[in-house]
Amino acid sequence: MFYRASLQAAAALASLSLLAGCGLLSDSSSETDQQIAVGTTSSPSTLDPAAAWDGSWELMRNVFQTLVSFPTGTMSPEPDAAEDCQFTDSTSMAYRCKLRKGLKFSNGEAINAEAVKYSIDRIVKIKVKGGPAGLLGSLDRVETKGDDTVIFHLSKADATFPFILATPAMSLVAPSEYPADKIRDDGKVTGSGPYVLESYEPGNKAELTKNPDYKGFANRKNTAVTIRYFKDSAPMVDALKKKEIDATYRGLTAEEVVGLEDNKKDNAGLQIVETVGADIRFLVFNPKDPAAGKPAVRRAIAQLVNRDALVAKVYQGTAEPLYSMVPKGIAGHTTSFFDAFGDANKTKAKEILTEAGINEPVEMTFWFTTDRYGSSTAPEFAEIKRQLEDSGLFKITLKSAPWKTFQEGFTKGEYPVFGRGWFPDFPDPDNFIAPFVGKDSVTGTPYLTAEIDQQLASSRQESDRGAVAAQFKKAQEILVEDVRLLPLWQGKLYVAAGEDIGGGERALDPQTVMQMWELYRKASW
């Protein structure tokens, strides 16, 4: 009913147990005064799910609830606020969910079918540019039956729809506190998740306490969580060593990971949990820019970028070269960009430009964000600049901005070339292609291509998600021809924590979002 067998090809994502240092124990201590502090360099850009299609999901997963979700150890959606969900037809065009009994929001408001419909409808109505409305392209309408049943009628077959409902963007919100036609911006949250947001200081910290009225799958192993937001990873690691925080997630540089793993003497009492990741980094080219809009310029850059050197110099084994928008471990992964361009080659790049009548160095500006993907982003772009300029074919200016400003800039089409990272909404190849194409591309630059649309439509009729490789191979061949998107590397994920903290190996769900409730302080022994 939830296509459990369909994600076998993505099973690599479930391997979460490569440990360094003291092994994590499965026995949790008493919940009494179990307060955990977690550090991250990825702070929310919004507290409203209707506007969130980014790292804001980290907080949302812990304070909101979705109809279906990913309990630890699963790779397909299971009931959460819902008691049961299933497609009602063989064409994957009507999806019905029945709610659990007695659910309510943190303000005491009942969670019923109308509240679910309201939560989803406002995403579509508000339609924040670059926001999660793009995930609901197959949704036609939401119907309610009684107080406890919701039916999602789709305009076309979409076997991925249960996975979309499992994303934090589809969080249920209290109708009385969230406007139907605009984003809530008072810095507060009214949800029904495992925790209640007691206080929030943007860019500084979020205080979470156990929600006494929560009914869902999460087995909370602590009573409260403080999430501290750091602008840079160095002070975050320093706070971990000083035991000011118990664990870190998002933002560790390669040097810091290697240092924590290798230098046991200076890092006694700490551990690293390595997770097989599906997060990717790529460049986005704005077709309206005078230079980036030229296919020859984009192809020349694709011919020059040396991913091996980039990964070796900047990421020191904590990432690997990526030649496909679909990463390893996901059905449909290919090496299409390597097949087309091979190794970095200055001579071939020059030939591409010369054939297009471009004989002078191309001047371009590359943008990146300073506080979303970790402190390695700046040296990464410095290395890309070095590679392109060493060819004598380009003159690159680097510019950067904090995520909120950066996001506003690229959604307005202001940047010629910019770097994006992508953490999967769900572990399926569709999620590494569909968000970046179409009129409402999450990149902010519309990418209209009928051929890719056809491949996506064909794949969504297939409930066995391991059997869609052919459609995604074709889609990626089109991406290579256009070079509107240029994949760079695929990362690994790391949780650094004190040796007295358990649960790190279970804390990351298939969306690579941290489930804070899995963390606990082990009993003294």
Short mmCIF file of C-alpha atoms in Angstrom, two decimals:
data_model
loop_
_atom_site.label_atom_id
_atom_site.label_comp_id
_atom_site.label_asym_id
_atom_site.label_seq_id
_atom_site.Cartn_x
_atom_site.Cartn_y
_atom_site.Cartn_z
CA MET A 1 0.00 0.00 0.00
CA PHE A 2 2.96 2.31 0.49
CA TYR A 3 5.14 0.68 -2.17
CA ARG A 4 7.60 -0.76 0.29
CA ALA A 5 9.21 -2.87 -2.39
CA SER A 6 9.61 0.03 -4.76
CA LEU A 7 12.67 1.55 -3.15
CA GLN A 8 15.05 -1.40 -3.15
CA ALA A 9 17.36 0.47 -5.47
CA ALA A 10 17.66 3.23 -2.88
CA ALA A 11 18.48 0.90 0.00
CA ALA A 12 22.02 2.22 0.26
CA LEU A 13 20.62 5.31 1.92
CA ALA A 14 19.56 3.24 4.90
CA SER A 15 23.12 2.36 5.91
CA LEU A 16 23.70 4.57 8.91
CA SER A 17 26.13 2.73 11.10
CA LEU A 18 29.78 3.42 10.20
CA LEU A 19 31.11 4.67 13.52
CA ALA A 20 34.34 6.15 14.77
CA GLY A 21 35.27 6.26 18.43
CA CYS A 22 33.12 4.63 21.08
CA GLY A 23 30.22 2.63 19.63
CA LEU A 24 26.70 3.92 20.06
CA LEU A 25 24.59 1.86 22.42
CA SER A 26 20.98 0.98 21.76
CA ASP A 27 19.88 1.24 25.37
CA SER A 28 18.63 4.72 26.19
CA SER A 29 18.72 6.07 29.71
CA SER A 30 15.76 7.45 31.59
CA GLU A 31 13.89 10.35 30.01
CA THR A 32 14.31 12.31 33.26
CA ASP A 33 15.89 15.66 32.42
CA GLN A 34 17.03 14.43 29.01
CA GLN A 35 17.94 17.79 27.49
CA ILE A 36 20.04 17.74 24.32
CA ALA A 37 21.79 20.60 22.49
CA VAL A 38 22.48 20.29 18.76
CA GLY A 39 24.51 22.66 16.59
CA THR A 40 24.10 23.33 12.88
CA THR A 41 25.18 25.91 10.31
CA SER A 42 21.82 25.64 8.53
CA SER A 43 19.26 27.98 10.07
CA PRO A 44 15.63 28.14 8.87
CA SER A 45 14.69 30.67 6.22
CA THR A 46 11.05 30.45 7.32
CA LEU A 47 8.88 28.85 10.01
CA ASP A 48 5.90 28.42 7.68
CA PRO A 49 5.78 25.09 5.80
CA ALA A 50 4.00 26.75 2.86
CA ALA A 51 7.22 28.68 2.11
CA ALA A 52 9.76 25.98 2.87
CA TRP A 53 11.64 23.93 0.32
CA ASP A 54 15.06 24.08 1.96
CA GLY A 55 16.90 23.37 5.20
CA SER A 56 14.00 24.82 7.17
CA TRP A 57 12.66 21.26 7.08
CA GLU A 58 15.16 20.38 9.81
CA LEU A 59 13.16 22.26 12.40
CA MET A 60 9.77 21.54 10.83
CA ARG A 61 10.14 17.77 10.99
CA ASN A 62 10.41 18.09 14.75
CA VAL A 63 7.58 20.54 15.50
CA PHE A 64 5.03 19.68 12.82
CA GLN A 65 3.31 16.49 11.75
CA THR A 66 2.55 15.09 8.31
CA LEU A 67 -0.06 12.53 7.27
CA VAL A 68 2.67 10.03 6.47
CA SER A 69 6.34 10.10 7.36
CA PHE A 70 9.54 8.04 7.50
CA PRO A 71 9.98 6.23 10.83
CA THR A 72 13.57 5.29 11.54
CA GLY A 73 14.71 2.41 9.37
CA THR A 74 12.04 2.79 6.69
CA MET A 75 12.46 3.87 3.09
CA SER A 76 8.81 4.36 2.19
CA PRO A 77 6.08 6.46 3.81
CA GLU A 78 4.26 5.08 6.84
CA PRO A 79 1.27 6.59 8.73
CA ASP A 80 1.91 9.46 11.13
CA ALA A 81 -1.03 11.83 11.63
CA ALA A 82 -2.93 9.37 9.46
CA GLU A 83 -4.09 6.01 10.71
CA ASP A 84 -4.06 4.60 7.19
CA CYS A 85 -3.36 5.85 3.66
CA GLN A 86 -3.61 4.15 0.28
CA PHE A 87 -4.33 4.66 -3.39
CA THR A 88 -7.97 3.83 -4.08
CA ASP A 89 -7.46 2.99 -7.75
CA SER A 90 -5.00 1.14 -9.95
CA THR A 91 -3.98 4.27 -11.85
CA SER A 92 -2.44 6.11 -8.88
CA MET A 93 -4.80 9.08 -9.24
CA ALA A 94 -6.74 9.06 -5.96
CA TYR A 95 -5.00 8.80 -2.59
CA ARG A 96 -7.09 8.46 0.57
CA CYS A 97 -6.00 9.01 4.17
CA LYS A 98 -7.93 8.37 7.37
CA LEU A 99 -6.81 10.39 10.39
CA ARG A 100 -5.87 9.12 13.81
CA LYS A 101 -8.46 9.86 16.48
CA GLY A 102 -7.98 12.60 19.05
CA LEU A 103 -5.28 14.61 17.29
CA LYS A 104 -4.93 18.28 18.14
CA PHE A 105 -2.62 21.20 17.53
CA SER A 106 -0.54 22.76 20.29
CA ASN A 107 -3.17 25.52 20.65
CA GLY A 108 -5.83 22.90 21.43
CA GLU A 109 -7.49 23.11 18.00
CA ALA A 110 -8.70 19.75 16.66
CA ILE A 111 -6.95 18.18 13.68
CA ASN A 112 -9.67 17.05 11.32
CA ALA A 113 -10.09 16.53 7.60
CA GLU A 114 -10.83 20.20 7.00
CA ALA A 115 -7.60 21.21 8.74
CA VAL A 116 -5.65 18.84 6.49
CA LYS A 117 -7.34 20.23 3.38
CA TYR A 118 -6.68 23.79 4.58
CA SER A 119 -2.98 23.04 5.16
CA ILE A 120 -2.45 21.66 1.65
CA ASP A 121 -4.70 24.14 -0.18
CA ARG A 122 -2.88 27.16 1.25
CA ILE A 123 0.45 25.89 -0.15
CA VAL A 124 -1.06 25.94 -3.63
CA LYS A 125 -2.90 29.23 -3.10
CA ILE A 126 0.05 31.17 -1.69
CA LYS A 127 2.44 29.59 -4.20
CA VAL A 128 5.68 31.05 -2.87
CA LYS A 129 8.19 31.35 -5.70
CA GLY A 130 10.78 28.61 -5.27
CA GLY A 131 8.54 27.14 -2.55
CA PRO A 132 6.94 23.73 -2.10
CA ALA A 133 3.93 24.34 -4.35
CA GLY A 134 6.16 22.89 -7.04
CA LEU A 135 5.91 19.51 -5.32
CA LEU A 136 2.14 19.47 -5.85
CA GLY A 137 2.10 19.69 -9.62
CA SER A 138 0.03 16.51 -9.91
CA LEU A 139 -2.61 17.57 -7.34
CA ASP A 140 -6.01 18.46 -8.77
CA ARG A 141 -8.09 18.93 -5.62
CA VAL A 142 -8.48 17.84 -2.00
CA GLU A 143 -11.78 16.33 -0.90
CA THR A 144 -12.97 15.68 2.66
CA LYS A 145 -15.39 13.00 3.79
CA GLY A 146 -16.59 13.47 7.32
CA ASP A 147 -14.17 14.63 9.98
CA ASP A 148 -11.53 11.98 9.49
CA THR A 149 -11.09 11.20 5.78
CA VAL A 150 -9.21 13.13 3.12
CA ILE A 151 -8.96 12.17 -0.56
CA PHE A 152 -6.32 13.69 -2.81
CA HIS A 153 -7.50 13.65 -6.42
CA LEU A 154 -4.61 13.86 -8.87
CA SER A 155 -4.70 15.30 -12.38
CA LYS A 156 -2.34 12.62 -13.63
CA ALA A 157 -0.85 9.36 -12.42
CA ASP A 158 1.76 9.99 -9.73
CA ALA A 159 3.15 7.04 -7.80
CA THR A 160 5.44 9.44 -5.91
CA PHE A 161 2.57 11.32 -4.27
CA PRO A 162 2.81 9.45 -0.91
CA PHE A 163 6.46 10.49 -0.73
CA ILE A 164 5.53 14.12 -1.37
CA LEU A 165 3.00 14.01 1.47
CA ALA A 166 5.79 12.77 3.73
CA THR A 167 7.89 15.89 3.23
CA PRO A 168 7.89 18.55 5.98
CA ALA A 169 6.51 21.02 3.42
CA MET A 170 3.19 19.18 3.74
CA SER A 171 3.08 19.75 7.51
CA LEU A 172 -0.34 20.22 9.08
CA VAL A 173 -0.99 23.71 10.45
CA ALA A 174 -3.74 25.16 12.62
CA PRO A 175 -6.21 27.04 10.34
CA SER A 176 -6.93 29.69 12.98
CA GLU A 177 -3.26 30.69 13.17
CA TYR A 178 -2.10 30.41 9.55
CA PRO A 179 -3.60 32.80 6.96
CA ALA A 180 -5.05 31.12 3.90
CA ASP A 181 -3.50 33.60 1.47
CA LYS A 182 -0.18 34.67 2.97
CA ILE A 183 2.78 33.36 4.95
CA ARG A 184 2.72 33.50 8.73
CA ASP A 185 5.66 35.65 9.83
CA ASP A 186 5.30 36.23 13.58
CA GLY A 187 8.15 33.85 14.48
CA LYS A 188 5.83 31.28 16.07
CA VAL A 189 4.73 27.74 15.27
CA THR A 190 1.43 25.97 15.93
CA GLY A 191 1.84 22.31 15.05
CA SER A 192 1.25 18.83 16.37
CA GLY A 193 4.71 17.31 16.11
CA PRO A 194 6.87 15.58 18.71
CA TYR A 195 8.02 18.94 20.11
CA VAL A 196 6.59 22.39 20.79
CA LEU A 197 8.65 25.41 19.76
CA GLU A 198 8.94 27.27 23.05
CA SER A 199 11.12 30.09 21.75
CA TYR A 200 12.96 31.05 18.60
CA GLU A 201 15.73 33.56 17.94
CA PRO A 202 16.45 33.75 14.18
CA GLY A 203 20.03 32.82 13.42
CA ASN A 204 20.71 32.03 17.07
CA LYS A 205 18.67 29.22 18.58
CA ALA A 206 15.40 27.32 18.83
CA GLU A 207 14.14 25.86 22.10
CA LEU A 208 12.04 22.71 21.76
CA THR A 209 10.16 20.93 24.54
CA LYS A 210 8.31 17.63 24.46
CA ASN A 211 4.74 17.99 23.16
CA PRO A 212 2.47 16.41 25.83
CA ASP A 213 -0.38 15.95 23.33
CA TYR A 214 1.63 14.33 20.54
CA LYS A 215 0.22 11.20 18.91
CA GLY A 216 2.46 9.74 16.22
CA PHE A 217 5.24 7.29 15.47
CA ALA A 218 8.15 9.14 17.12
CA ASN A 219 9.57 7.47 20.23
CA ARG A 220 11.05 10.50 21.98
CA LYS A 221 14.19 9.64 23.92
CA ASN A 222 14.71 13.12 25.35
CA THR A 223 12.52 15.74 26.93
CA ALA A 224 13.88 18.92 25.32
CA VAL A 225 16.21 20.01 22.52
CA THR A 226 18.08 23.26 21.98
CA ILE A 227 19.13 23.85 18.38
CA ARG A 228 21.93 26.39 18.09
CA TYR A 229 22.57 28.05 14.74
CA PHE A 230 26.15 28.94 13.86
CA LYS A 231 27.30 31.15 11.01
CA ASP A 232 30.51 29.15 10.67
CA SER A 233 31.53 25.61 11.52
CA ALA A 234 34.69 26.49 13.52
CA PRO A 235 32.84 27.93 16.54
CA MET A 236 30.36 25.06 16.29
CA VAL A 237 33.12 22.46 16.56
CA ASP A 238 34.70 24.48 19.37
CA ALA A 239 31.36 24.45 21.22
CA LEU A 240 31.19 20.66 20.78
CA LYS A 241 34.69 20.19 22.21
CA LYS A 242 33.80 22.42 25.17
CA LYS A 243 30.59 20.38 25.70
CA GLU A 244 28.44 23.47 25.17
CA ILE A 245 26.53 21.39 22.63
CA ASP A 246 26.10 17.61 22.49
CA ALA A 247 26.05 17.01 18.75
CA THR A 248 26.48 18.78 15.40
CA TYR A 249 24.77 18.34 12.08
CA ARG A 250 25.12 20.20 8.77
CA GLY A 251 28.14 22.31 8.04
CA LEU A 252 31.25 20.42 9.14
CA THR A 253 34.14 21.06 6.76
CA ALA A 254 36.15 18.20 5.34
CA GLU A 255 39.13 19.26 7.45
CA GLU A 256 37.01 19.15 10.59
CA VAL A 257 35.61 15.71 9.80
CA VAL A 258 39.06 14.30 9.04
CA GLY A 259 40.48 15.98 12.14
CA LEU A 260 37.79 14.56 14.41
CA GLU A 261 38.23 11.09 12.93
CA ASP A 262 42.02 10.95 12.86
CA ASN A 263 43.13 13.00 15.85
CA LYS A 264 41.72 10.85 18.65
CA LYS A 265 44.18 12.22 21.21
CA ASP A 266 43.00 15.83 20.96
CA ASN A 267 39.37 14.82 20.46
CA ALA A 268 38.92 12.34 23.26
CA GLY A 269 35.30 11.91 24.23
CA LEU A 270 33.98 12.64 20.73
CA GLN A 271 32.65 10.39 17.98
CA ILE A 272 31.76 10.68 14.30
CA VAL A 273 28.76 8.93 12.75
CA GLU A 274 29.08 8.69 8.96
CA THR A 275 25.92 8.37 6.89
CA VAL A 276 25.65 7.37 3.24
CA GLY A 277 24.32 10.58 1.72
CA ALA A 278 22.31 11.58 -1.31
CA ASP A 279 22.96 15.30 -1.01
CA ILE A 280 24.39 16.87 -4.16
CA ARG A 281 25.94 20.15 -5.27
CA PHE A 282 25.58 21.67 -8.71
CA LEU A 283 25.82 24.88 -10.72
CA VAL A 284 22.76 26.60 -12.17
CA PHE A 285 23.08 28.72 -15.34
CA ASN A 286 20.65 31.56 -15.94
CA PRO A 287 19.54 31.38 -19.61
CA LYS A 288 18.68 35.10 -19.60
CA ASP A 289 22.26 36.14 -18.82
CA PRO A 290 24.25 37.31 -21.89
CA ALA A 291 27.09 34.84 -21.20
CA ALA A 292 25.45 32.01 -19.25
CA GLY A 293 22.62 31.98 -21.81
CA LYS A 294 25.00 30.76 -24.51
CA PRO A 295 25.12 26.95 -24.80
CA ALA A 296 28.76 27.08 -25.90
CA VAL A 297 29.77 28.91 -22.72
CA ARG A 298 27.97 26.36 -20.56
CA ARG A 299 29.48 23.45 -22.45
CA ALA A 300 32.96 24.93 -22.18
CA ILE A 301 32.59 25.21 -18.42
CA ALA A 302 31.36 21.60 -18.29
CA GLN A 303 34.46 20.63 -20.26
CA LEU A 304 36.79 22.47 -17.85
CA VAL A 305 35.52 21.59 -14.37
CA ASN A 306 37.79 19.01 -12.76
CA ARG A 307 35.64 17.29 -10.17
CA ASP A 308 38.43 14.99 -8.97
CA ALA A 309 40.64 17.96 -8.11
CA LEU A 310 37.71 19.80 -6.53
CA VAL A 311 36.82 16.89 -4.27
CA ALA A 312 40.46 16.11 -3.38
CA LYS A 313 41.46 19.69 -2.54
CA VAL A 314 38.33 20.89 -0.80
CA TYR A 315 36.53 17.81 0.54
CA GLN A 316 39.34 15.34 1.28
CA GLY A 317 37.38 12.16 0.77
CA THR A 318 34.17 13.36 2.41
CA ALA A 319 32.55 13.70 -1.04
CA GLU A 320 32.90 12.12 -4.47
CA PRO A 321 32.63 13.43 -8.04
CA LEU A 322 29.13 13.46 -9.48
CA TYR A 323 28.43 13.19 -13.21
CA SER A 324 24.65 12.93 -13.01
CA MET A 325 21.90 14.91 -11.31
CA VAL A 326 20.75 11.59 -9.85
CA PRO A 327 23.33 10.45 -7.26
CA LYS A 328 24.73 7.01 -6.60
CA GLY A 329 22.42 4.79 -4.56
CA ILE A 330 19.31 6.02 -6.37
CA ALA A 331 17.67 4.20 -9.29
CA GLY A 332 18.47 5.98 -12.53
CA HIS A 333 22.00 7.12 -11.62
CA THR A 334 24.26 7.45 -14.66
CA THR A 335 27.60 9.02 -15.56
CA SER A 336 26.08 11.04 -18.41
CA PHE A 337 28.23 14.16 -18.00
CA PHE A 338 31.44 12.12 -17.98
CA ASP A 339 30.23 10.17 -21.01
CA ALA A 340 29.68 13.45 -22.86
CA PHE A 341 32.70 15.48 -21.73
CA GLY A 342 35.22 13.03 -20.28
CA ASP A 343 38.09 14.44 -18.23
CA ALA A 344 38.71 18.16 -17.94
CA ASN A 345 40.32 19.38 -21.17
CA LYS A 346 41.34 22.96 -21.99
CA THR A 347 41.86 22.26 -25.70
CA LYS A 348 38.36 20.88 -26.16
CA ALA A 349 36.87 23.77 -24.16
CA LYS A 350 38.63 26.30 -26.39
CA GLU A 351 37.37 24.51 -29.50
CA ILE A 352 33.80 24.73 -28.20
CA LEU A 353 34.09 28.49 -27.70
CA THR A 354 35.95 29.12 -30.96
CA GLU A 355 33.32 27.26 -32.99
CA ALA A 356 30.71 29.58 -31.44
CA GLY A 357 32.72 32.65 -32.43
CA ILE A 358 33.90 33.40 -28.88
CA ASN A 359 37.58 34.31 -28.99
CA GLU A 360 38.04 36.52 -25.91
CA PRO A 361 38.01 35.38 -22.26
CA VAL A 362 34.42 35.19 -21.05
CA GLU A 363 33.72 37.38 -18.02
CA MET A 364 31.17 35.89 -15.60
CA THR A 365 30.00 36.24 -12.02
CA PHE A 366 29.44 33.15 -9.88
CA TRP A 367 27.34 33.39 -6.71
CA PHE A 368 27.25 31.16 -3.64
CA THR A 369 25.63 31.26 -0.22
CA THR A 370 27.70 31.74 2.91
CA ASP A 371 25.56 29.99 5.51
CA ARG A 372 23.61 27.10 4.02
CA TYR A 373 25.97 24.34 2.93
CA GLY A 374 28.87 24.71 5.32
CA SER A 375 32.17 26.54 5.48
CA SER A 376 33.68 24.58 2.59
CA THR A 377 31.50 26.42 0.07
CA ALA A 378 33.83 29.42 -0.22
CA PRO A 379 36.97 27.34 -0.93
CA GLU A 380 34.92 25.20 -3.33
CA PHE A 381 34.06 28.22 -5.45
CA ALA A 382 37.61 29.53 -5.19
CA GLU A 383 38.78 26.22 -6.68
CA ILE A 384 36.18 26.41 -9.48
CA LYS A 385 37.34 29.96 -10.24
CA ARG A 386 40.97 28.79 -10.31
CA GLN A 387 40.21 25.95 -12.70
CA LEU A 388 38.28 28.12 -15.14
CA GLU A 389 40.75 31.01 -15.10
CA ASP A 390 43.80 28.73 -15.46
CA SER A 391 42.42 27.77 -18.85
CA GLY A 392 42.76 31.37 -20.01
CA LEU A 393 39.21 31.15 -21.34
CA PHE A 394 37.32 32.76 -18.43
CA LYS A 395 37.52 35.62 -15.97
CA ILE A 396 35.39 34.81 -12.94
CA THR A 397 34.17 37.16 -10.23
CA LEU A 398 32.92 35.48 -7.06
CA LYS A 399 30.12 36.97 -4.99
CA SER A 400 28.28 35.59 -1.96
CA ALA A 401 25.36 36.33 0.32
CA PRO A 402 23.59 34.83 3.36
CA TRP A 403 20.96 32.27 2.39
CA LYS A 404 17.91 34.49 2.77
CA THR A 405 19.40 37.19 0.53
CA PHE A 406 20.88 34.60 -1.80
CA GLN A 407 17.52 32.84 -2.17
CA GLU A 408 15.75 36.10 -2.94
CA GLY A 409 18.37 36.89 -5.56
CA PHE A 410 18.27 33.65 -7.50
CA THR A 411 14.46 33.40 -7.40
CA LYS A 412 14.34 36.86 -9.00
CA GLY A 413 16.73 35.70 -11.73
CA GLU A 414 19.47 38.13 -10.63
CA TYR A 415 22.44 35.72 -10.72
CA PRO A 416 24.19 34.61 -13.95
CA VAL A 417 25.59 31.43 -12.38
CA PHE A 418 25.08 30.18 -8.85
CA GLY A 419 25.70 27.16 -6.70
CA ARG A 420 22.90 25.09 -5.24
CA GLY A 421 22.81 22.13 -2.93
CA TRP A 422 20.03 19.60 -2.81
CA PHE A 423 19.07 17.34 0.04
CA PRO A 424 16.43 14.90 -1.18
CA ASP A 425 12.77 15.45 -0.39
CA PHE A 426 12.46 11.69 -0.72
CA PRO A 427 14.78 8.91 -1.99
CA ASP A 428 13.55 8.62 -5.57
CA PRO A 429 15.11 9.70 -8.91
CA ASP A 430 12.07 11.87 -9.63
CA ASN A 431 13.16 14.15 -6.81
CA PHE A 432 16.53 14.84 -8.43
CA ILE A 433 15.05 15.91 -11.77
CA ALA A 434 11.48 17.21 -11.39
CA PRO A 435 12.19 20.04 -8.89
CA PHE A 436 14.68 21.65 -11.27
CA VAL A 437 12.57 21.70 -14.43
CA GLY A 438 9.28 23.30 -15.38
CA LYS A 439 7.88 26.78 -14.91
CA ASP A 440 8.17 26.63 -11.13
CA SER A 441 11.72 25.26 -10.90
CA VAL A 442 13.12 25.45 -7.38
CA THR A 443 16.19 27.08 -8.90
CA GLY A 444 14.12 30.17 -9.68
CA THR A 445 15.00 29.93 -13.39
CA PRO A 446 12.15 28.30 -15.36
CA TYR A 447 13.33 25.30 -17.38
CA LEU A 448 10.68 24.26 -19.87
CA THR A 449 11.37 20.99 -21.65
CA ALA A 450 8.59 18.84 -23.05
CA GLU A 451 10.88 15.83 -23.47
CA ILE A 452 11.79 15.65 -19.79
CA ASP A 453 8.16 16.23 -18.86
CA GLN A 454 7.25 13.18 -20.94
CA GLN A 455 9.84 11.03 -19.21
CA LEU A 456 8.65 12.14 -15.77
CA ALA A 457 5.02 11.46 -16.65
CA SER A 458 5.91 7.98 -17.89
CA SER A 459 7.91 7.15 -14.76
CA ARG A 460 5.12 8.27 -12.43
CA GLN A 461 2.85 5.57 -13.77
CA GLU A 462 5.26 2.95 -12.44
CA SER A 463 4.65 1.93 -8.82
CA ASP A 464 7.89 -0.11 -8.81
CA ARG A 465 10.30 2.78 -8.41
CA GLY A 466 13.26 0.53 -9.09
CA ALA A 467 12.02 0.04 -12.65
CA VAL A 468 12.21 3.63 -13.90
CA ALA A 469 15.89 3.76 -14.89
CA ALA A 470 15.20 4.08 -18.64
CA GLN A 471 13.07 7.22 -18.25
CA PHE A 472 15.63 8.93 -16.06
CA LYS A 473 18.54 7.95 -18.29
CA LYS A 474 16.79 9.73 -21.17
CA ALA A 475 16.00 12.76 -19.00
CA GLN A 476 19.65 13.09 -18.04
CA GLU A 477 20.77 12.88 -21.65
CA ILE A 478 18.64 15.97 -22.28
CA LEU A 479 20.19 17.73 -19.29
CA VAL A 480 23.64 17.04 -20.71
CA GLU A 481 22.69 18.54 -24.07
CA ASP A 482 21.41 21.75 -22.42
CA VAL A 483 23.95 22.06 -19.57
CA ARG A 484 21.53 24.30 -17.73
CA LEU A 485 22.49 22.36 -14.60
CA LEU A 486 26.02 21.06 -13.97
CA PRO A 487 26.41 18.41 -11.22
CA LEU A 488 29.62 18.71 -9.21
CA TRP A 489 29.74 16.29 -6.30
CA GLN A 490 27.83 13.96 -4.00
CA GLY A 491 28.43 14.21 -0.29
CA LYS A 492 28.50 12.04 2.77
CA LEU A 493 26.76 13.18 5.93
CA TYR A 494 28.30 13.29 9.36
CA VAL A 495 27.00 13.65 12.87
CA ALA A 496 29.69 14.60 15.39
CA ALA A 497 28.73 14.04 19.01
CA GLY A 498 30.01 13.43 22.49
CA GLU A 499 30.59 9.76 23.33
CA ASP A 500 27.87 10.03 25.96
CA ILE A 501 25.24 10.78 23.27
CA GLY A 502 23.35 7.87 21.76
CA GLY A 503 21.01 7.65 18.80
CA GLY A 504 23.16 9.40 16.19
CA GLU A 505 23.03 6.40 13.88
CA ARG A 506 19.21 6.52 13.90
CA ALA A 507 18.72 10.26 13.79
CA LEU A 508 18.75 10.85 10.01
CA ASP A 509 15.69 9.92 7.97
CA PRO A 510 15.75 9.17 4.19
CA GLN A 511 15.26 12.89 3.54
CA THR A 512 18.53 13.45 5.47
CA VAL A 513 16.56 15.43 8.05
CA MET A 514 17.54 15.02 11.68
CA GLN A 515 14.92 13.44 13.92
CA MET A 516 15.93 15.08 17.19
CA TRP A 517 13.87 12.65 19.23
CA GLU A 518 16.34 9.83 18.56
CA LEU A 519 19.15 11.55 20.50
CA TYR A 520 19.65 10.77 24.17
CA ARG A 521 22.25 10.94 26.90
CA LYS A 522 23.51 7.50 27.83
CA ALA A 523 23.50 6.45 31.46
CA SER A 524 26.81 6.54 33.29
CA TRP A 525 28.69 3.28 33.17
#
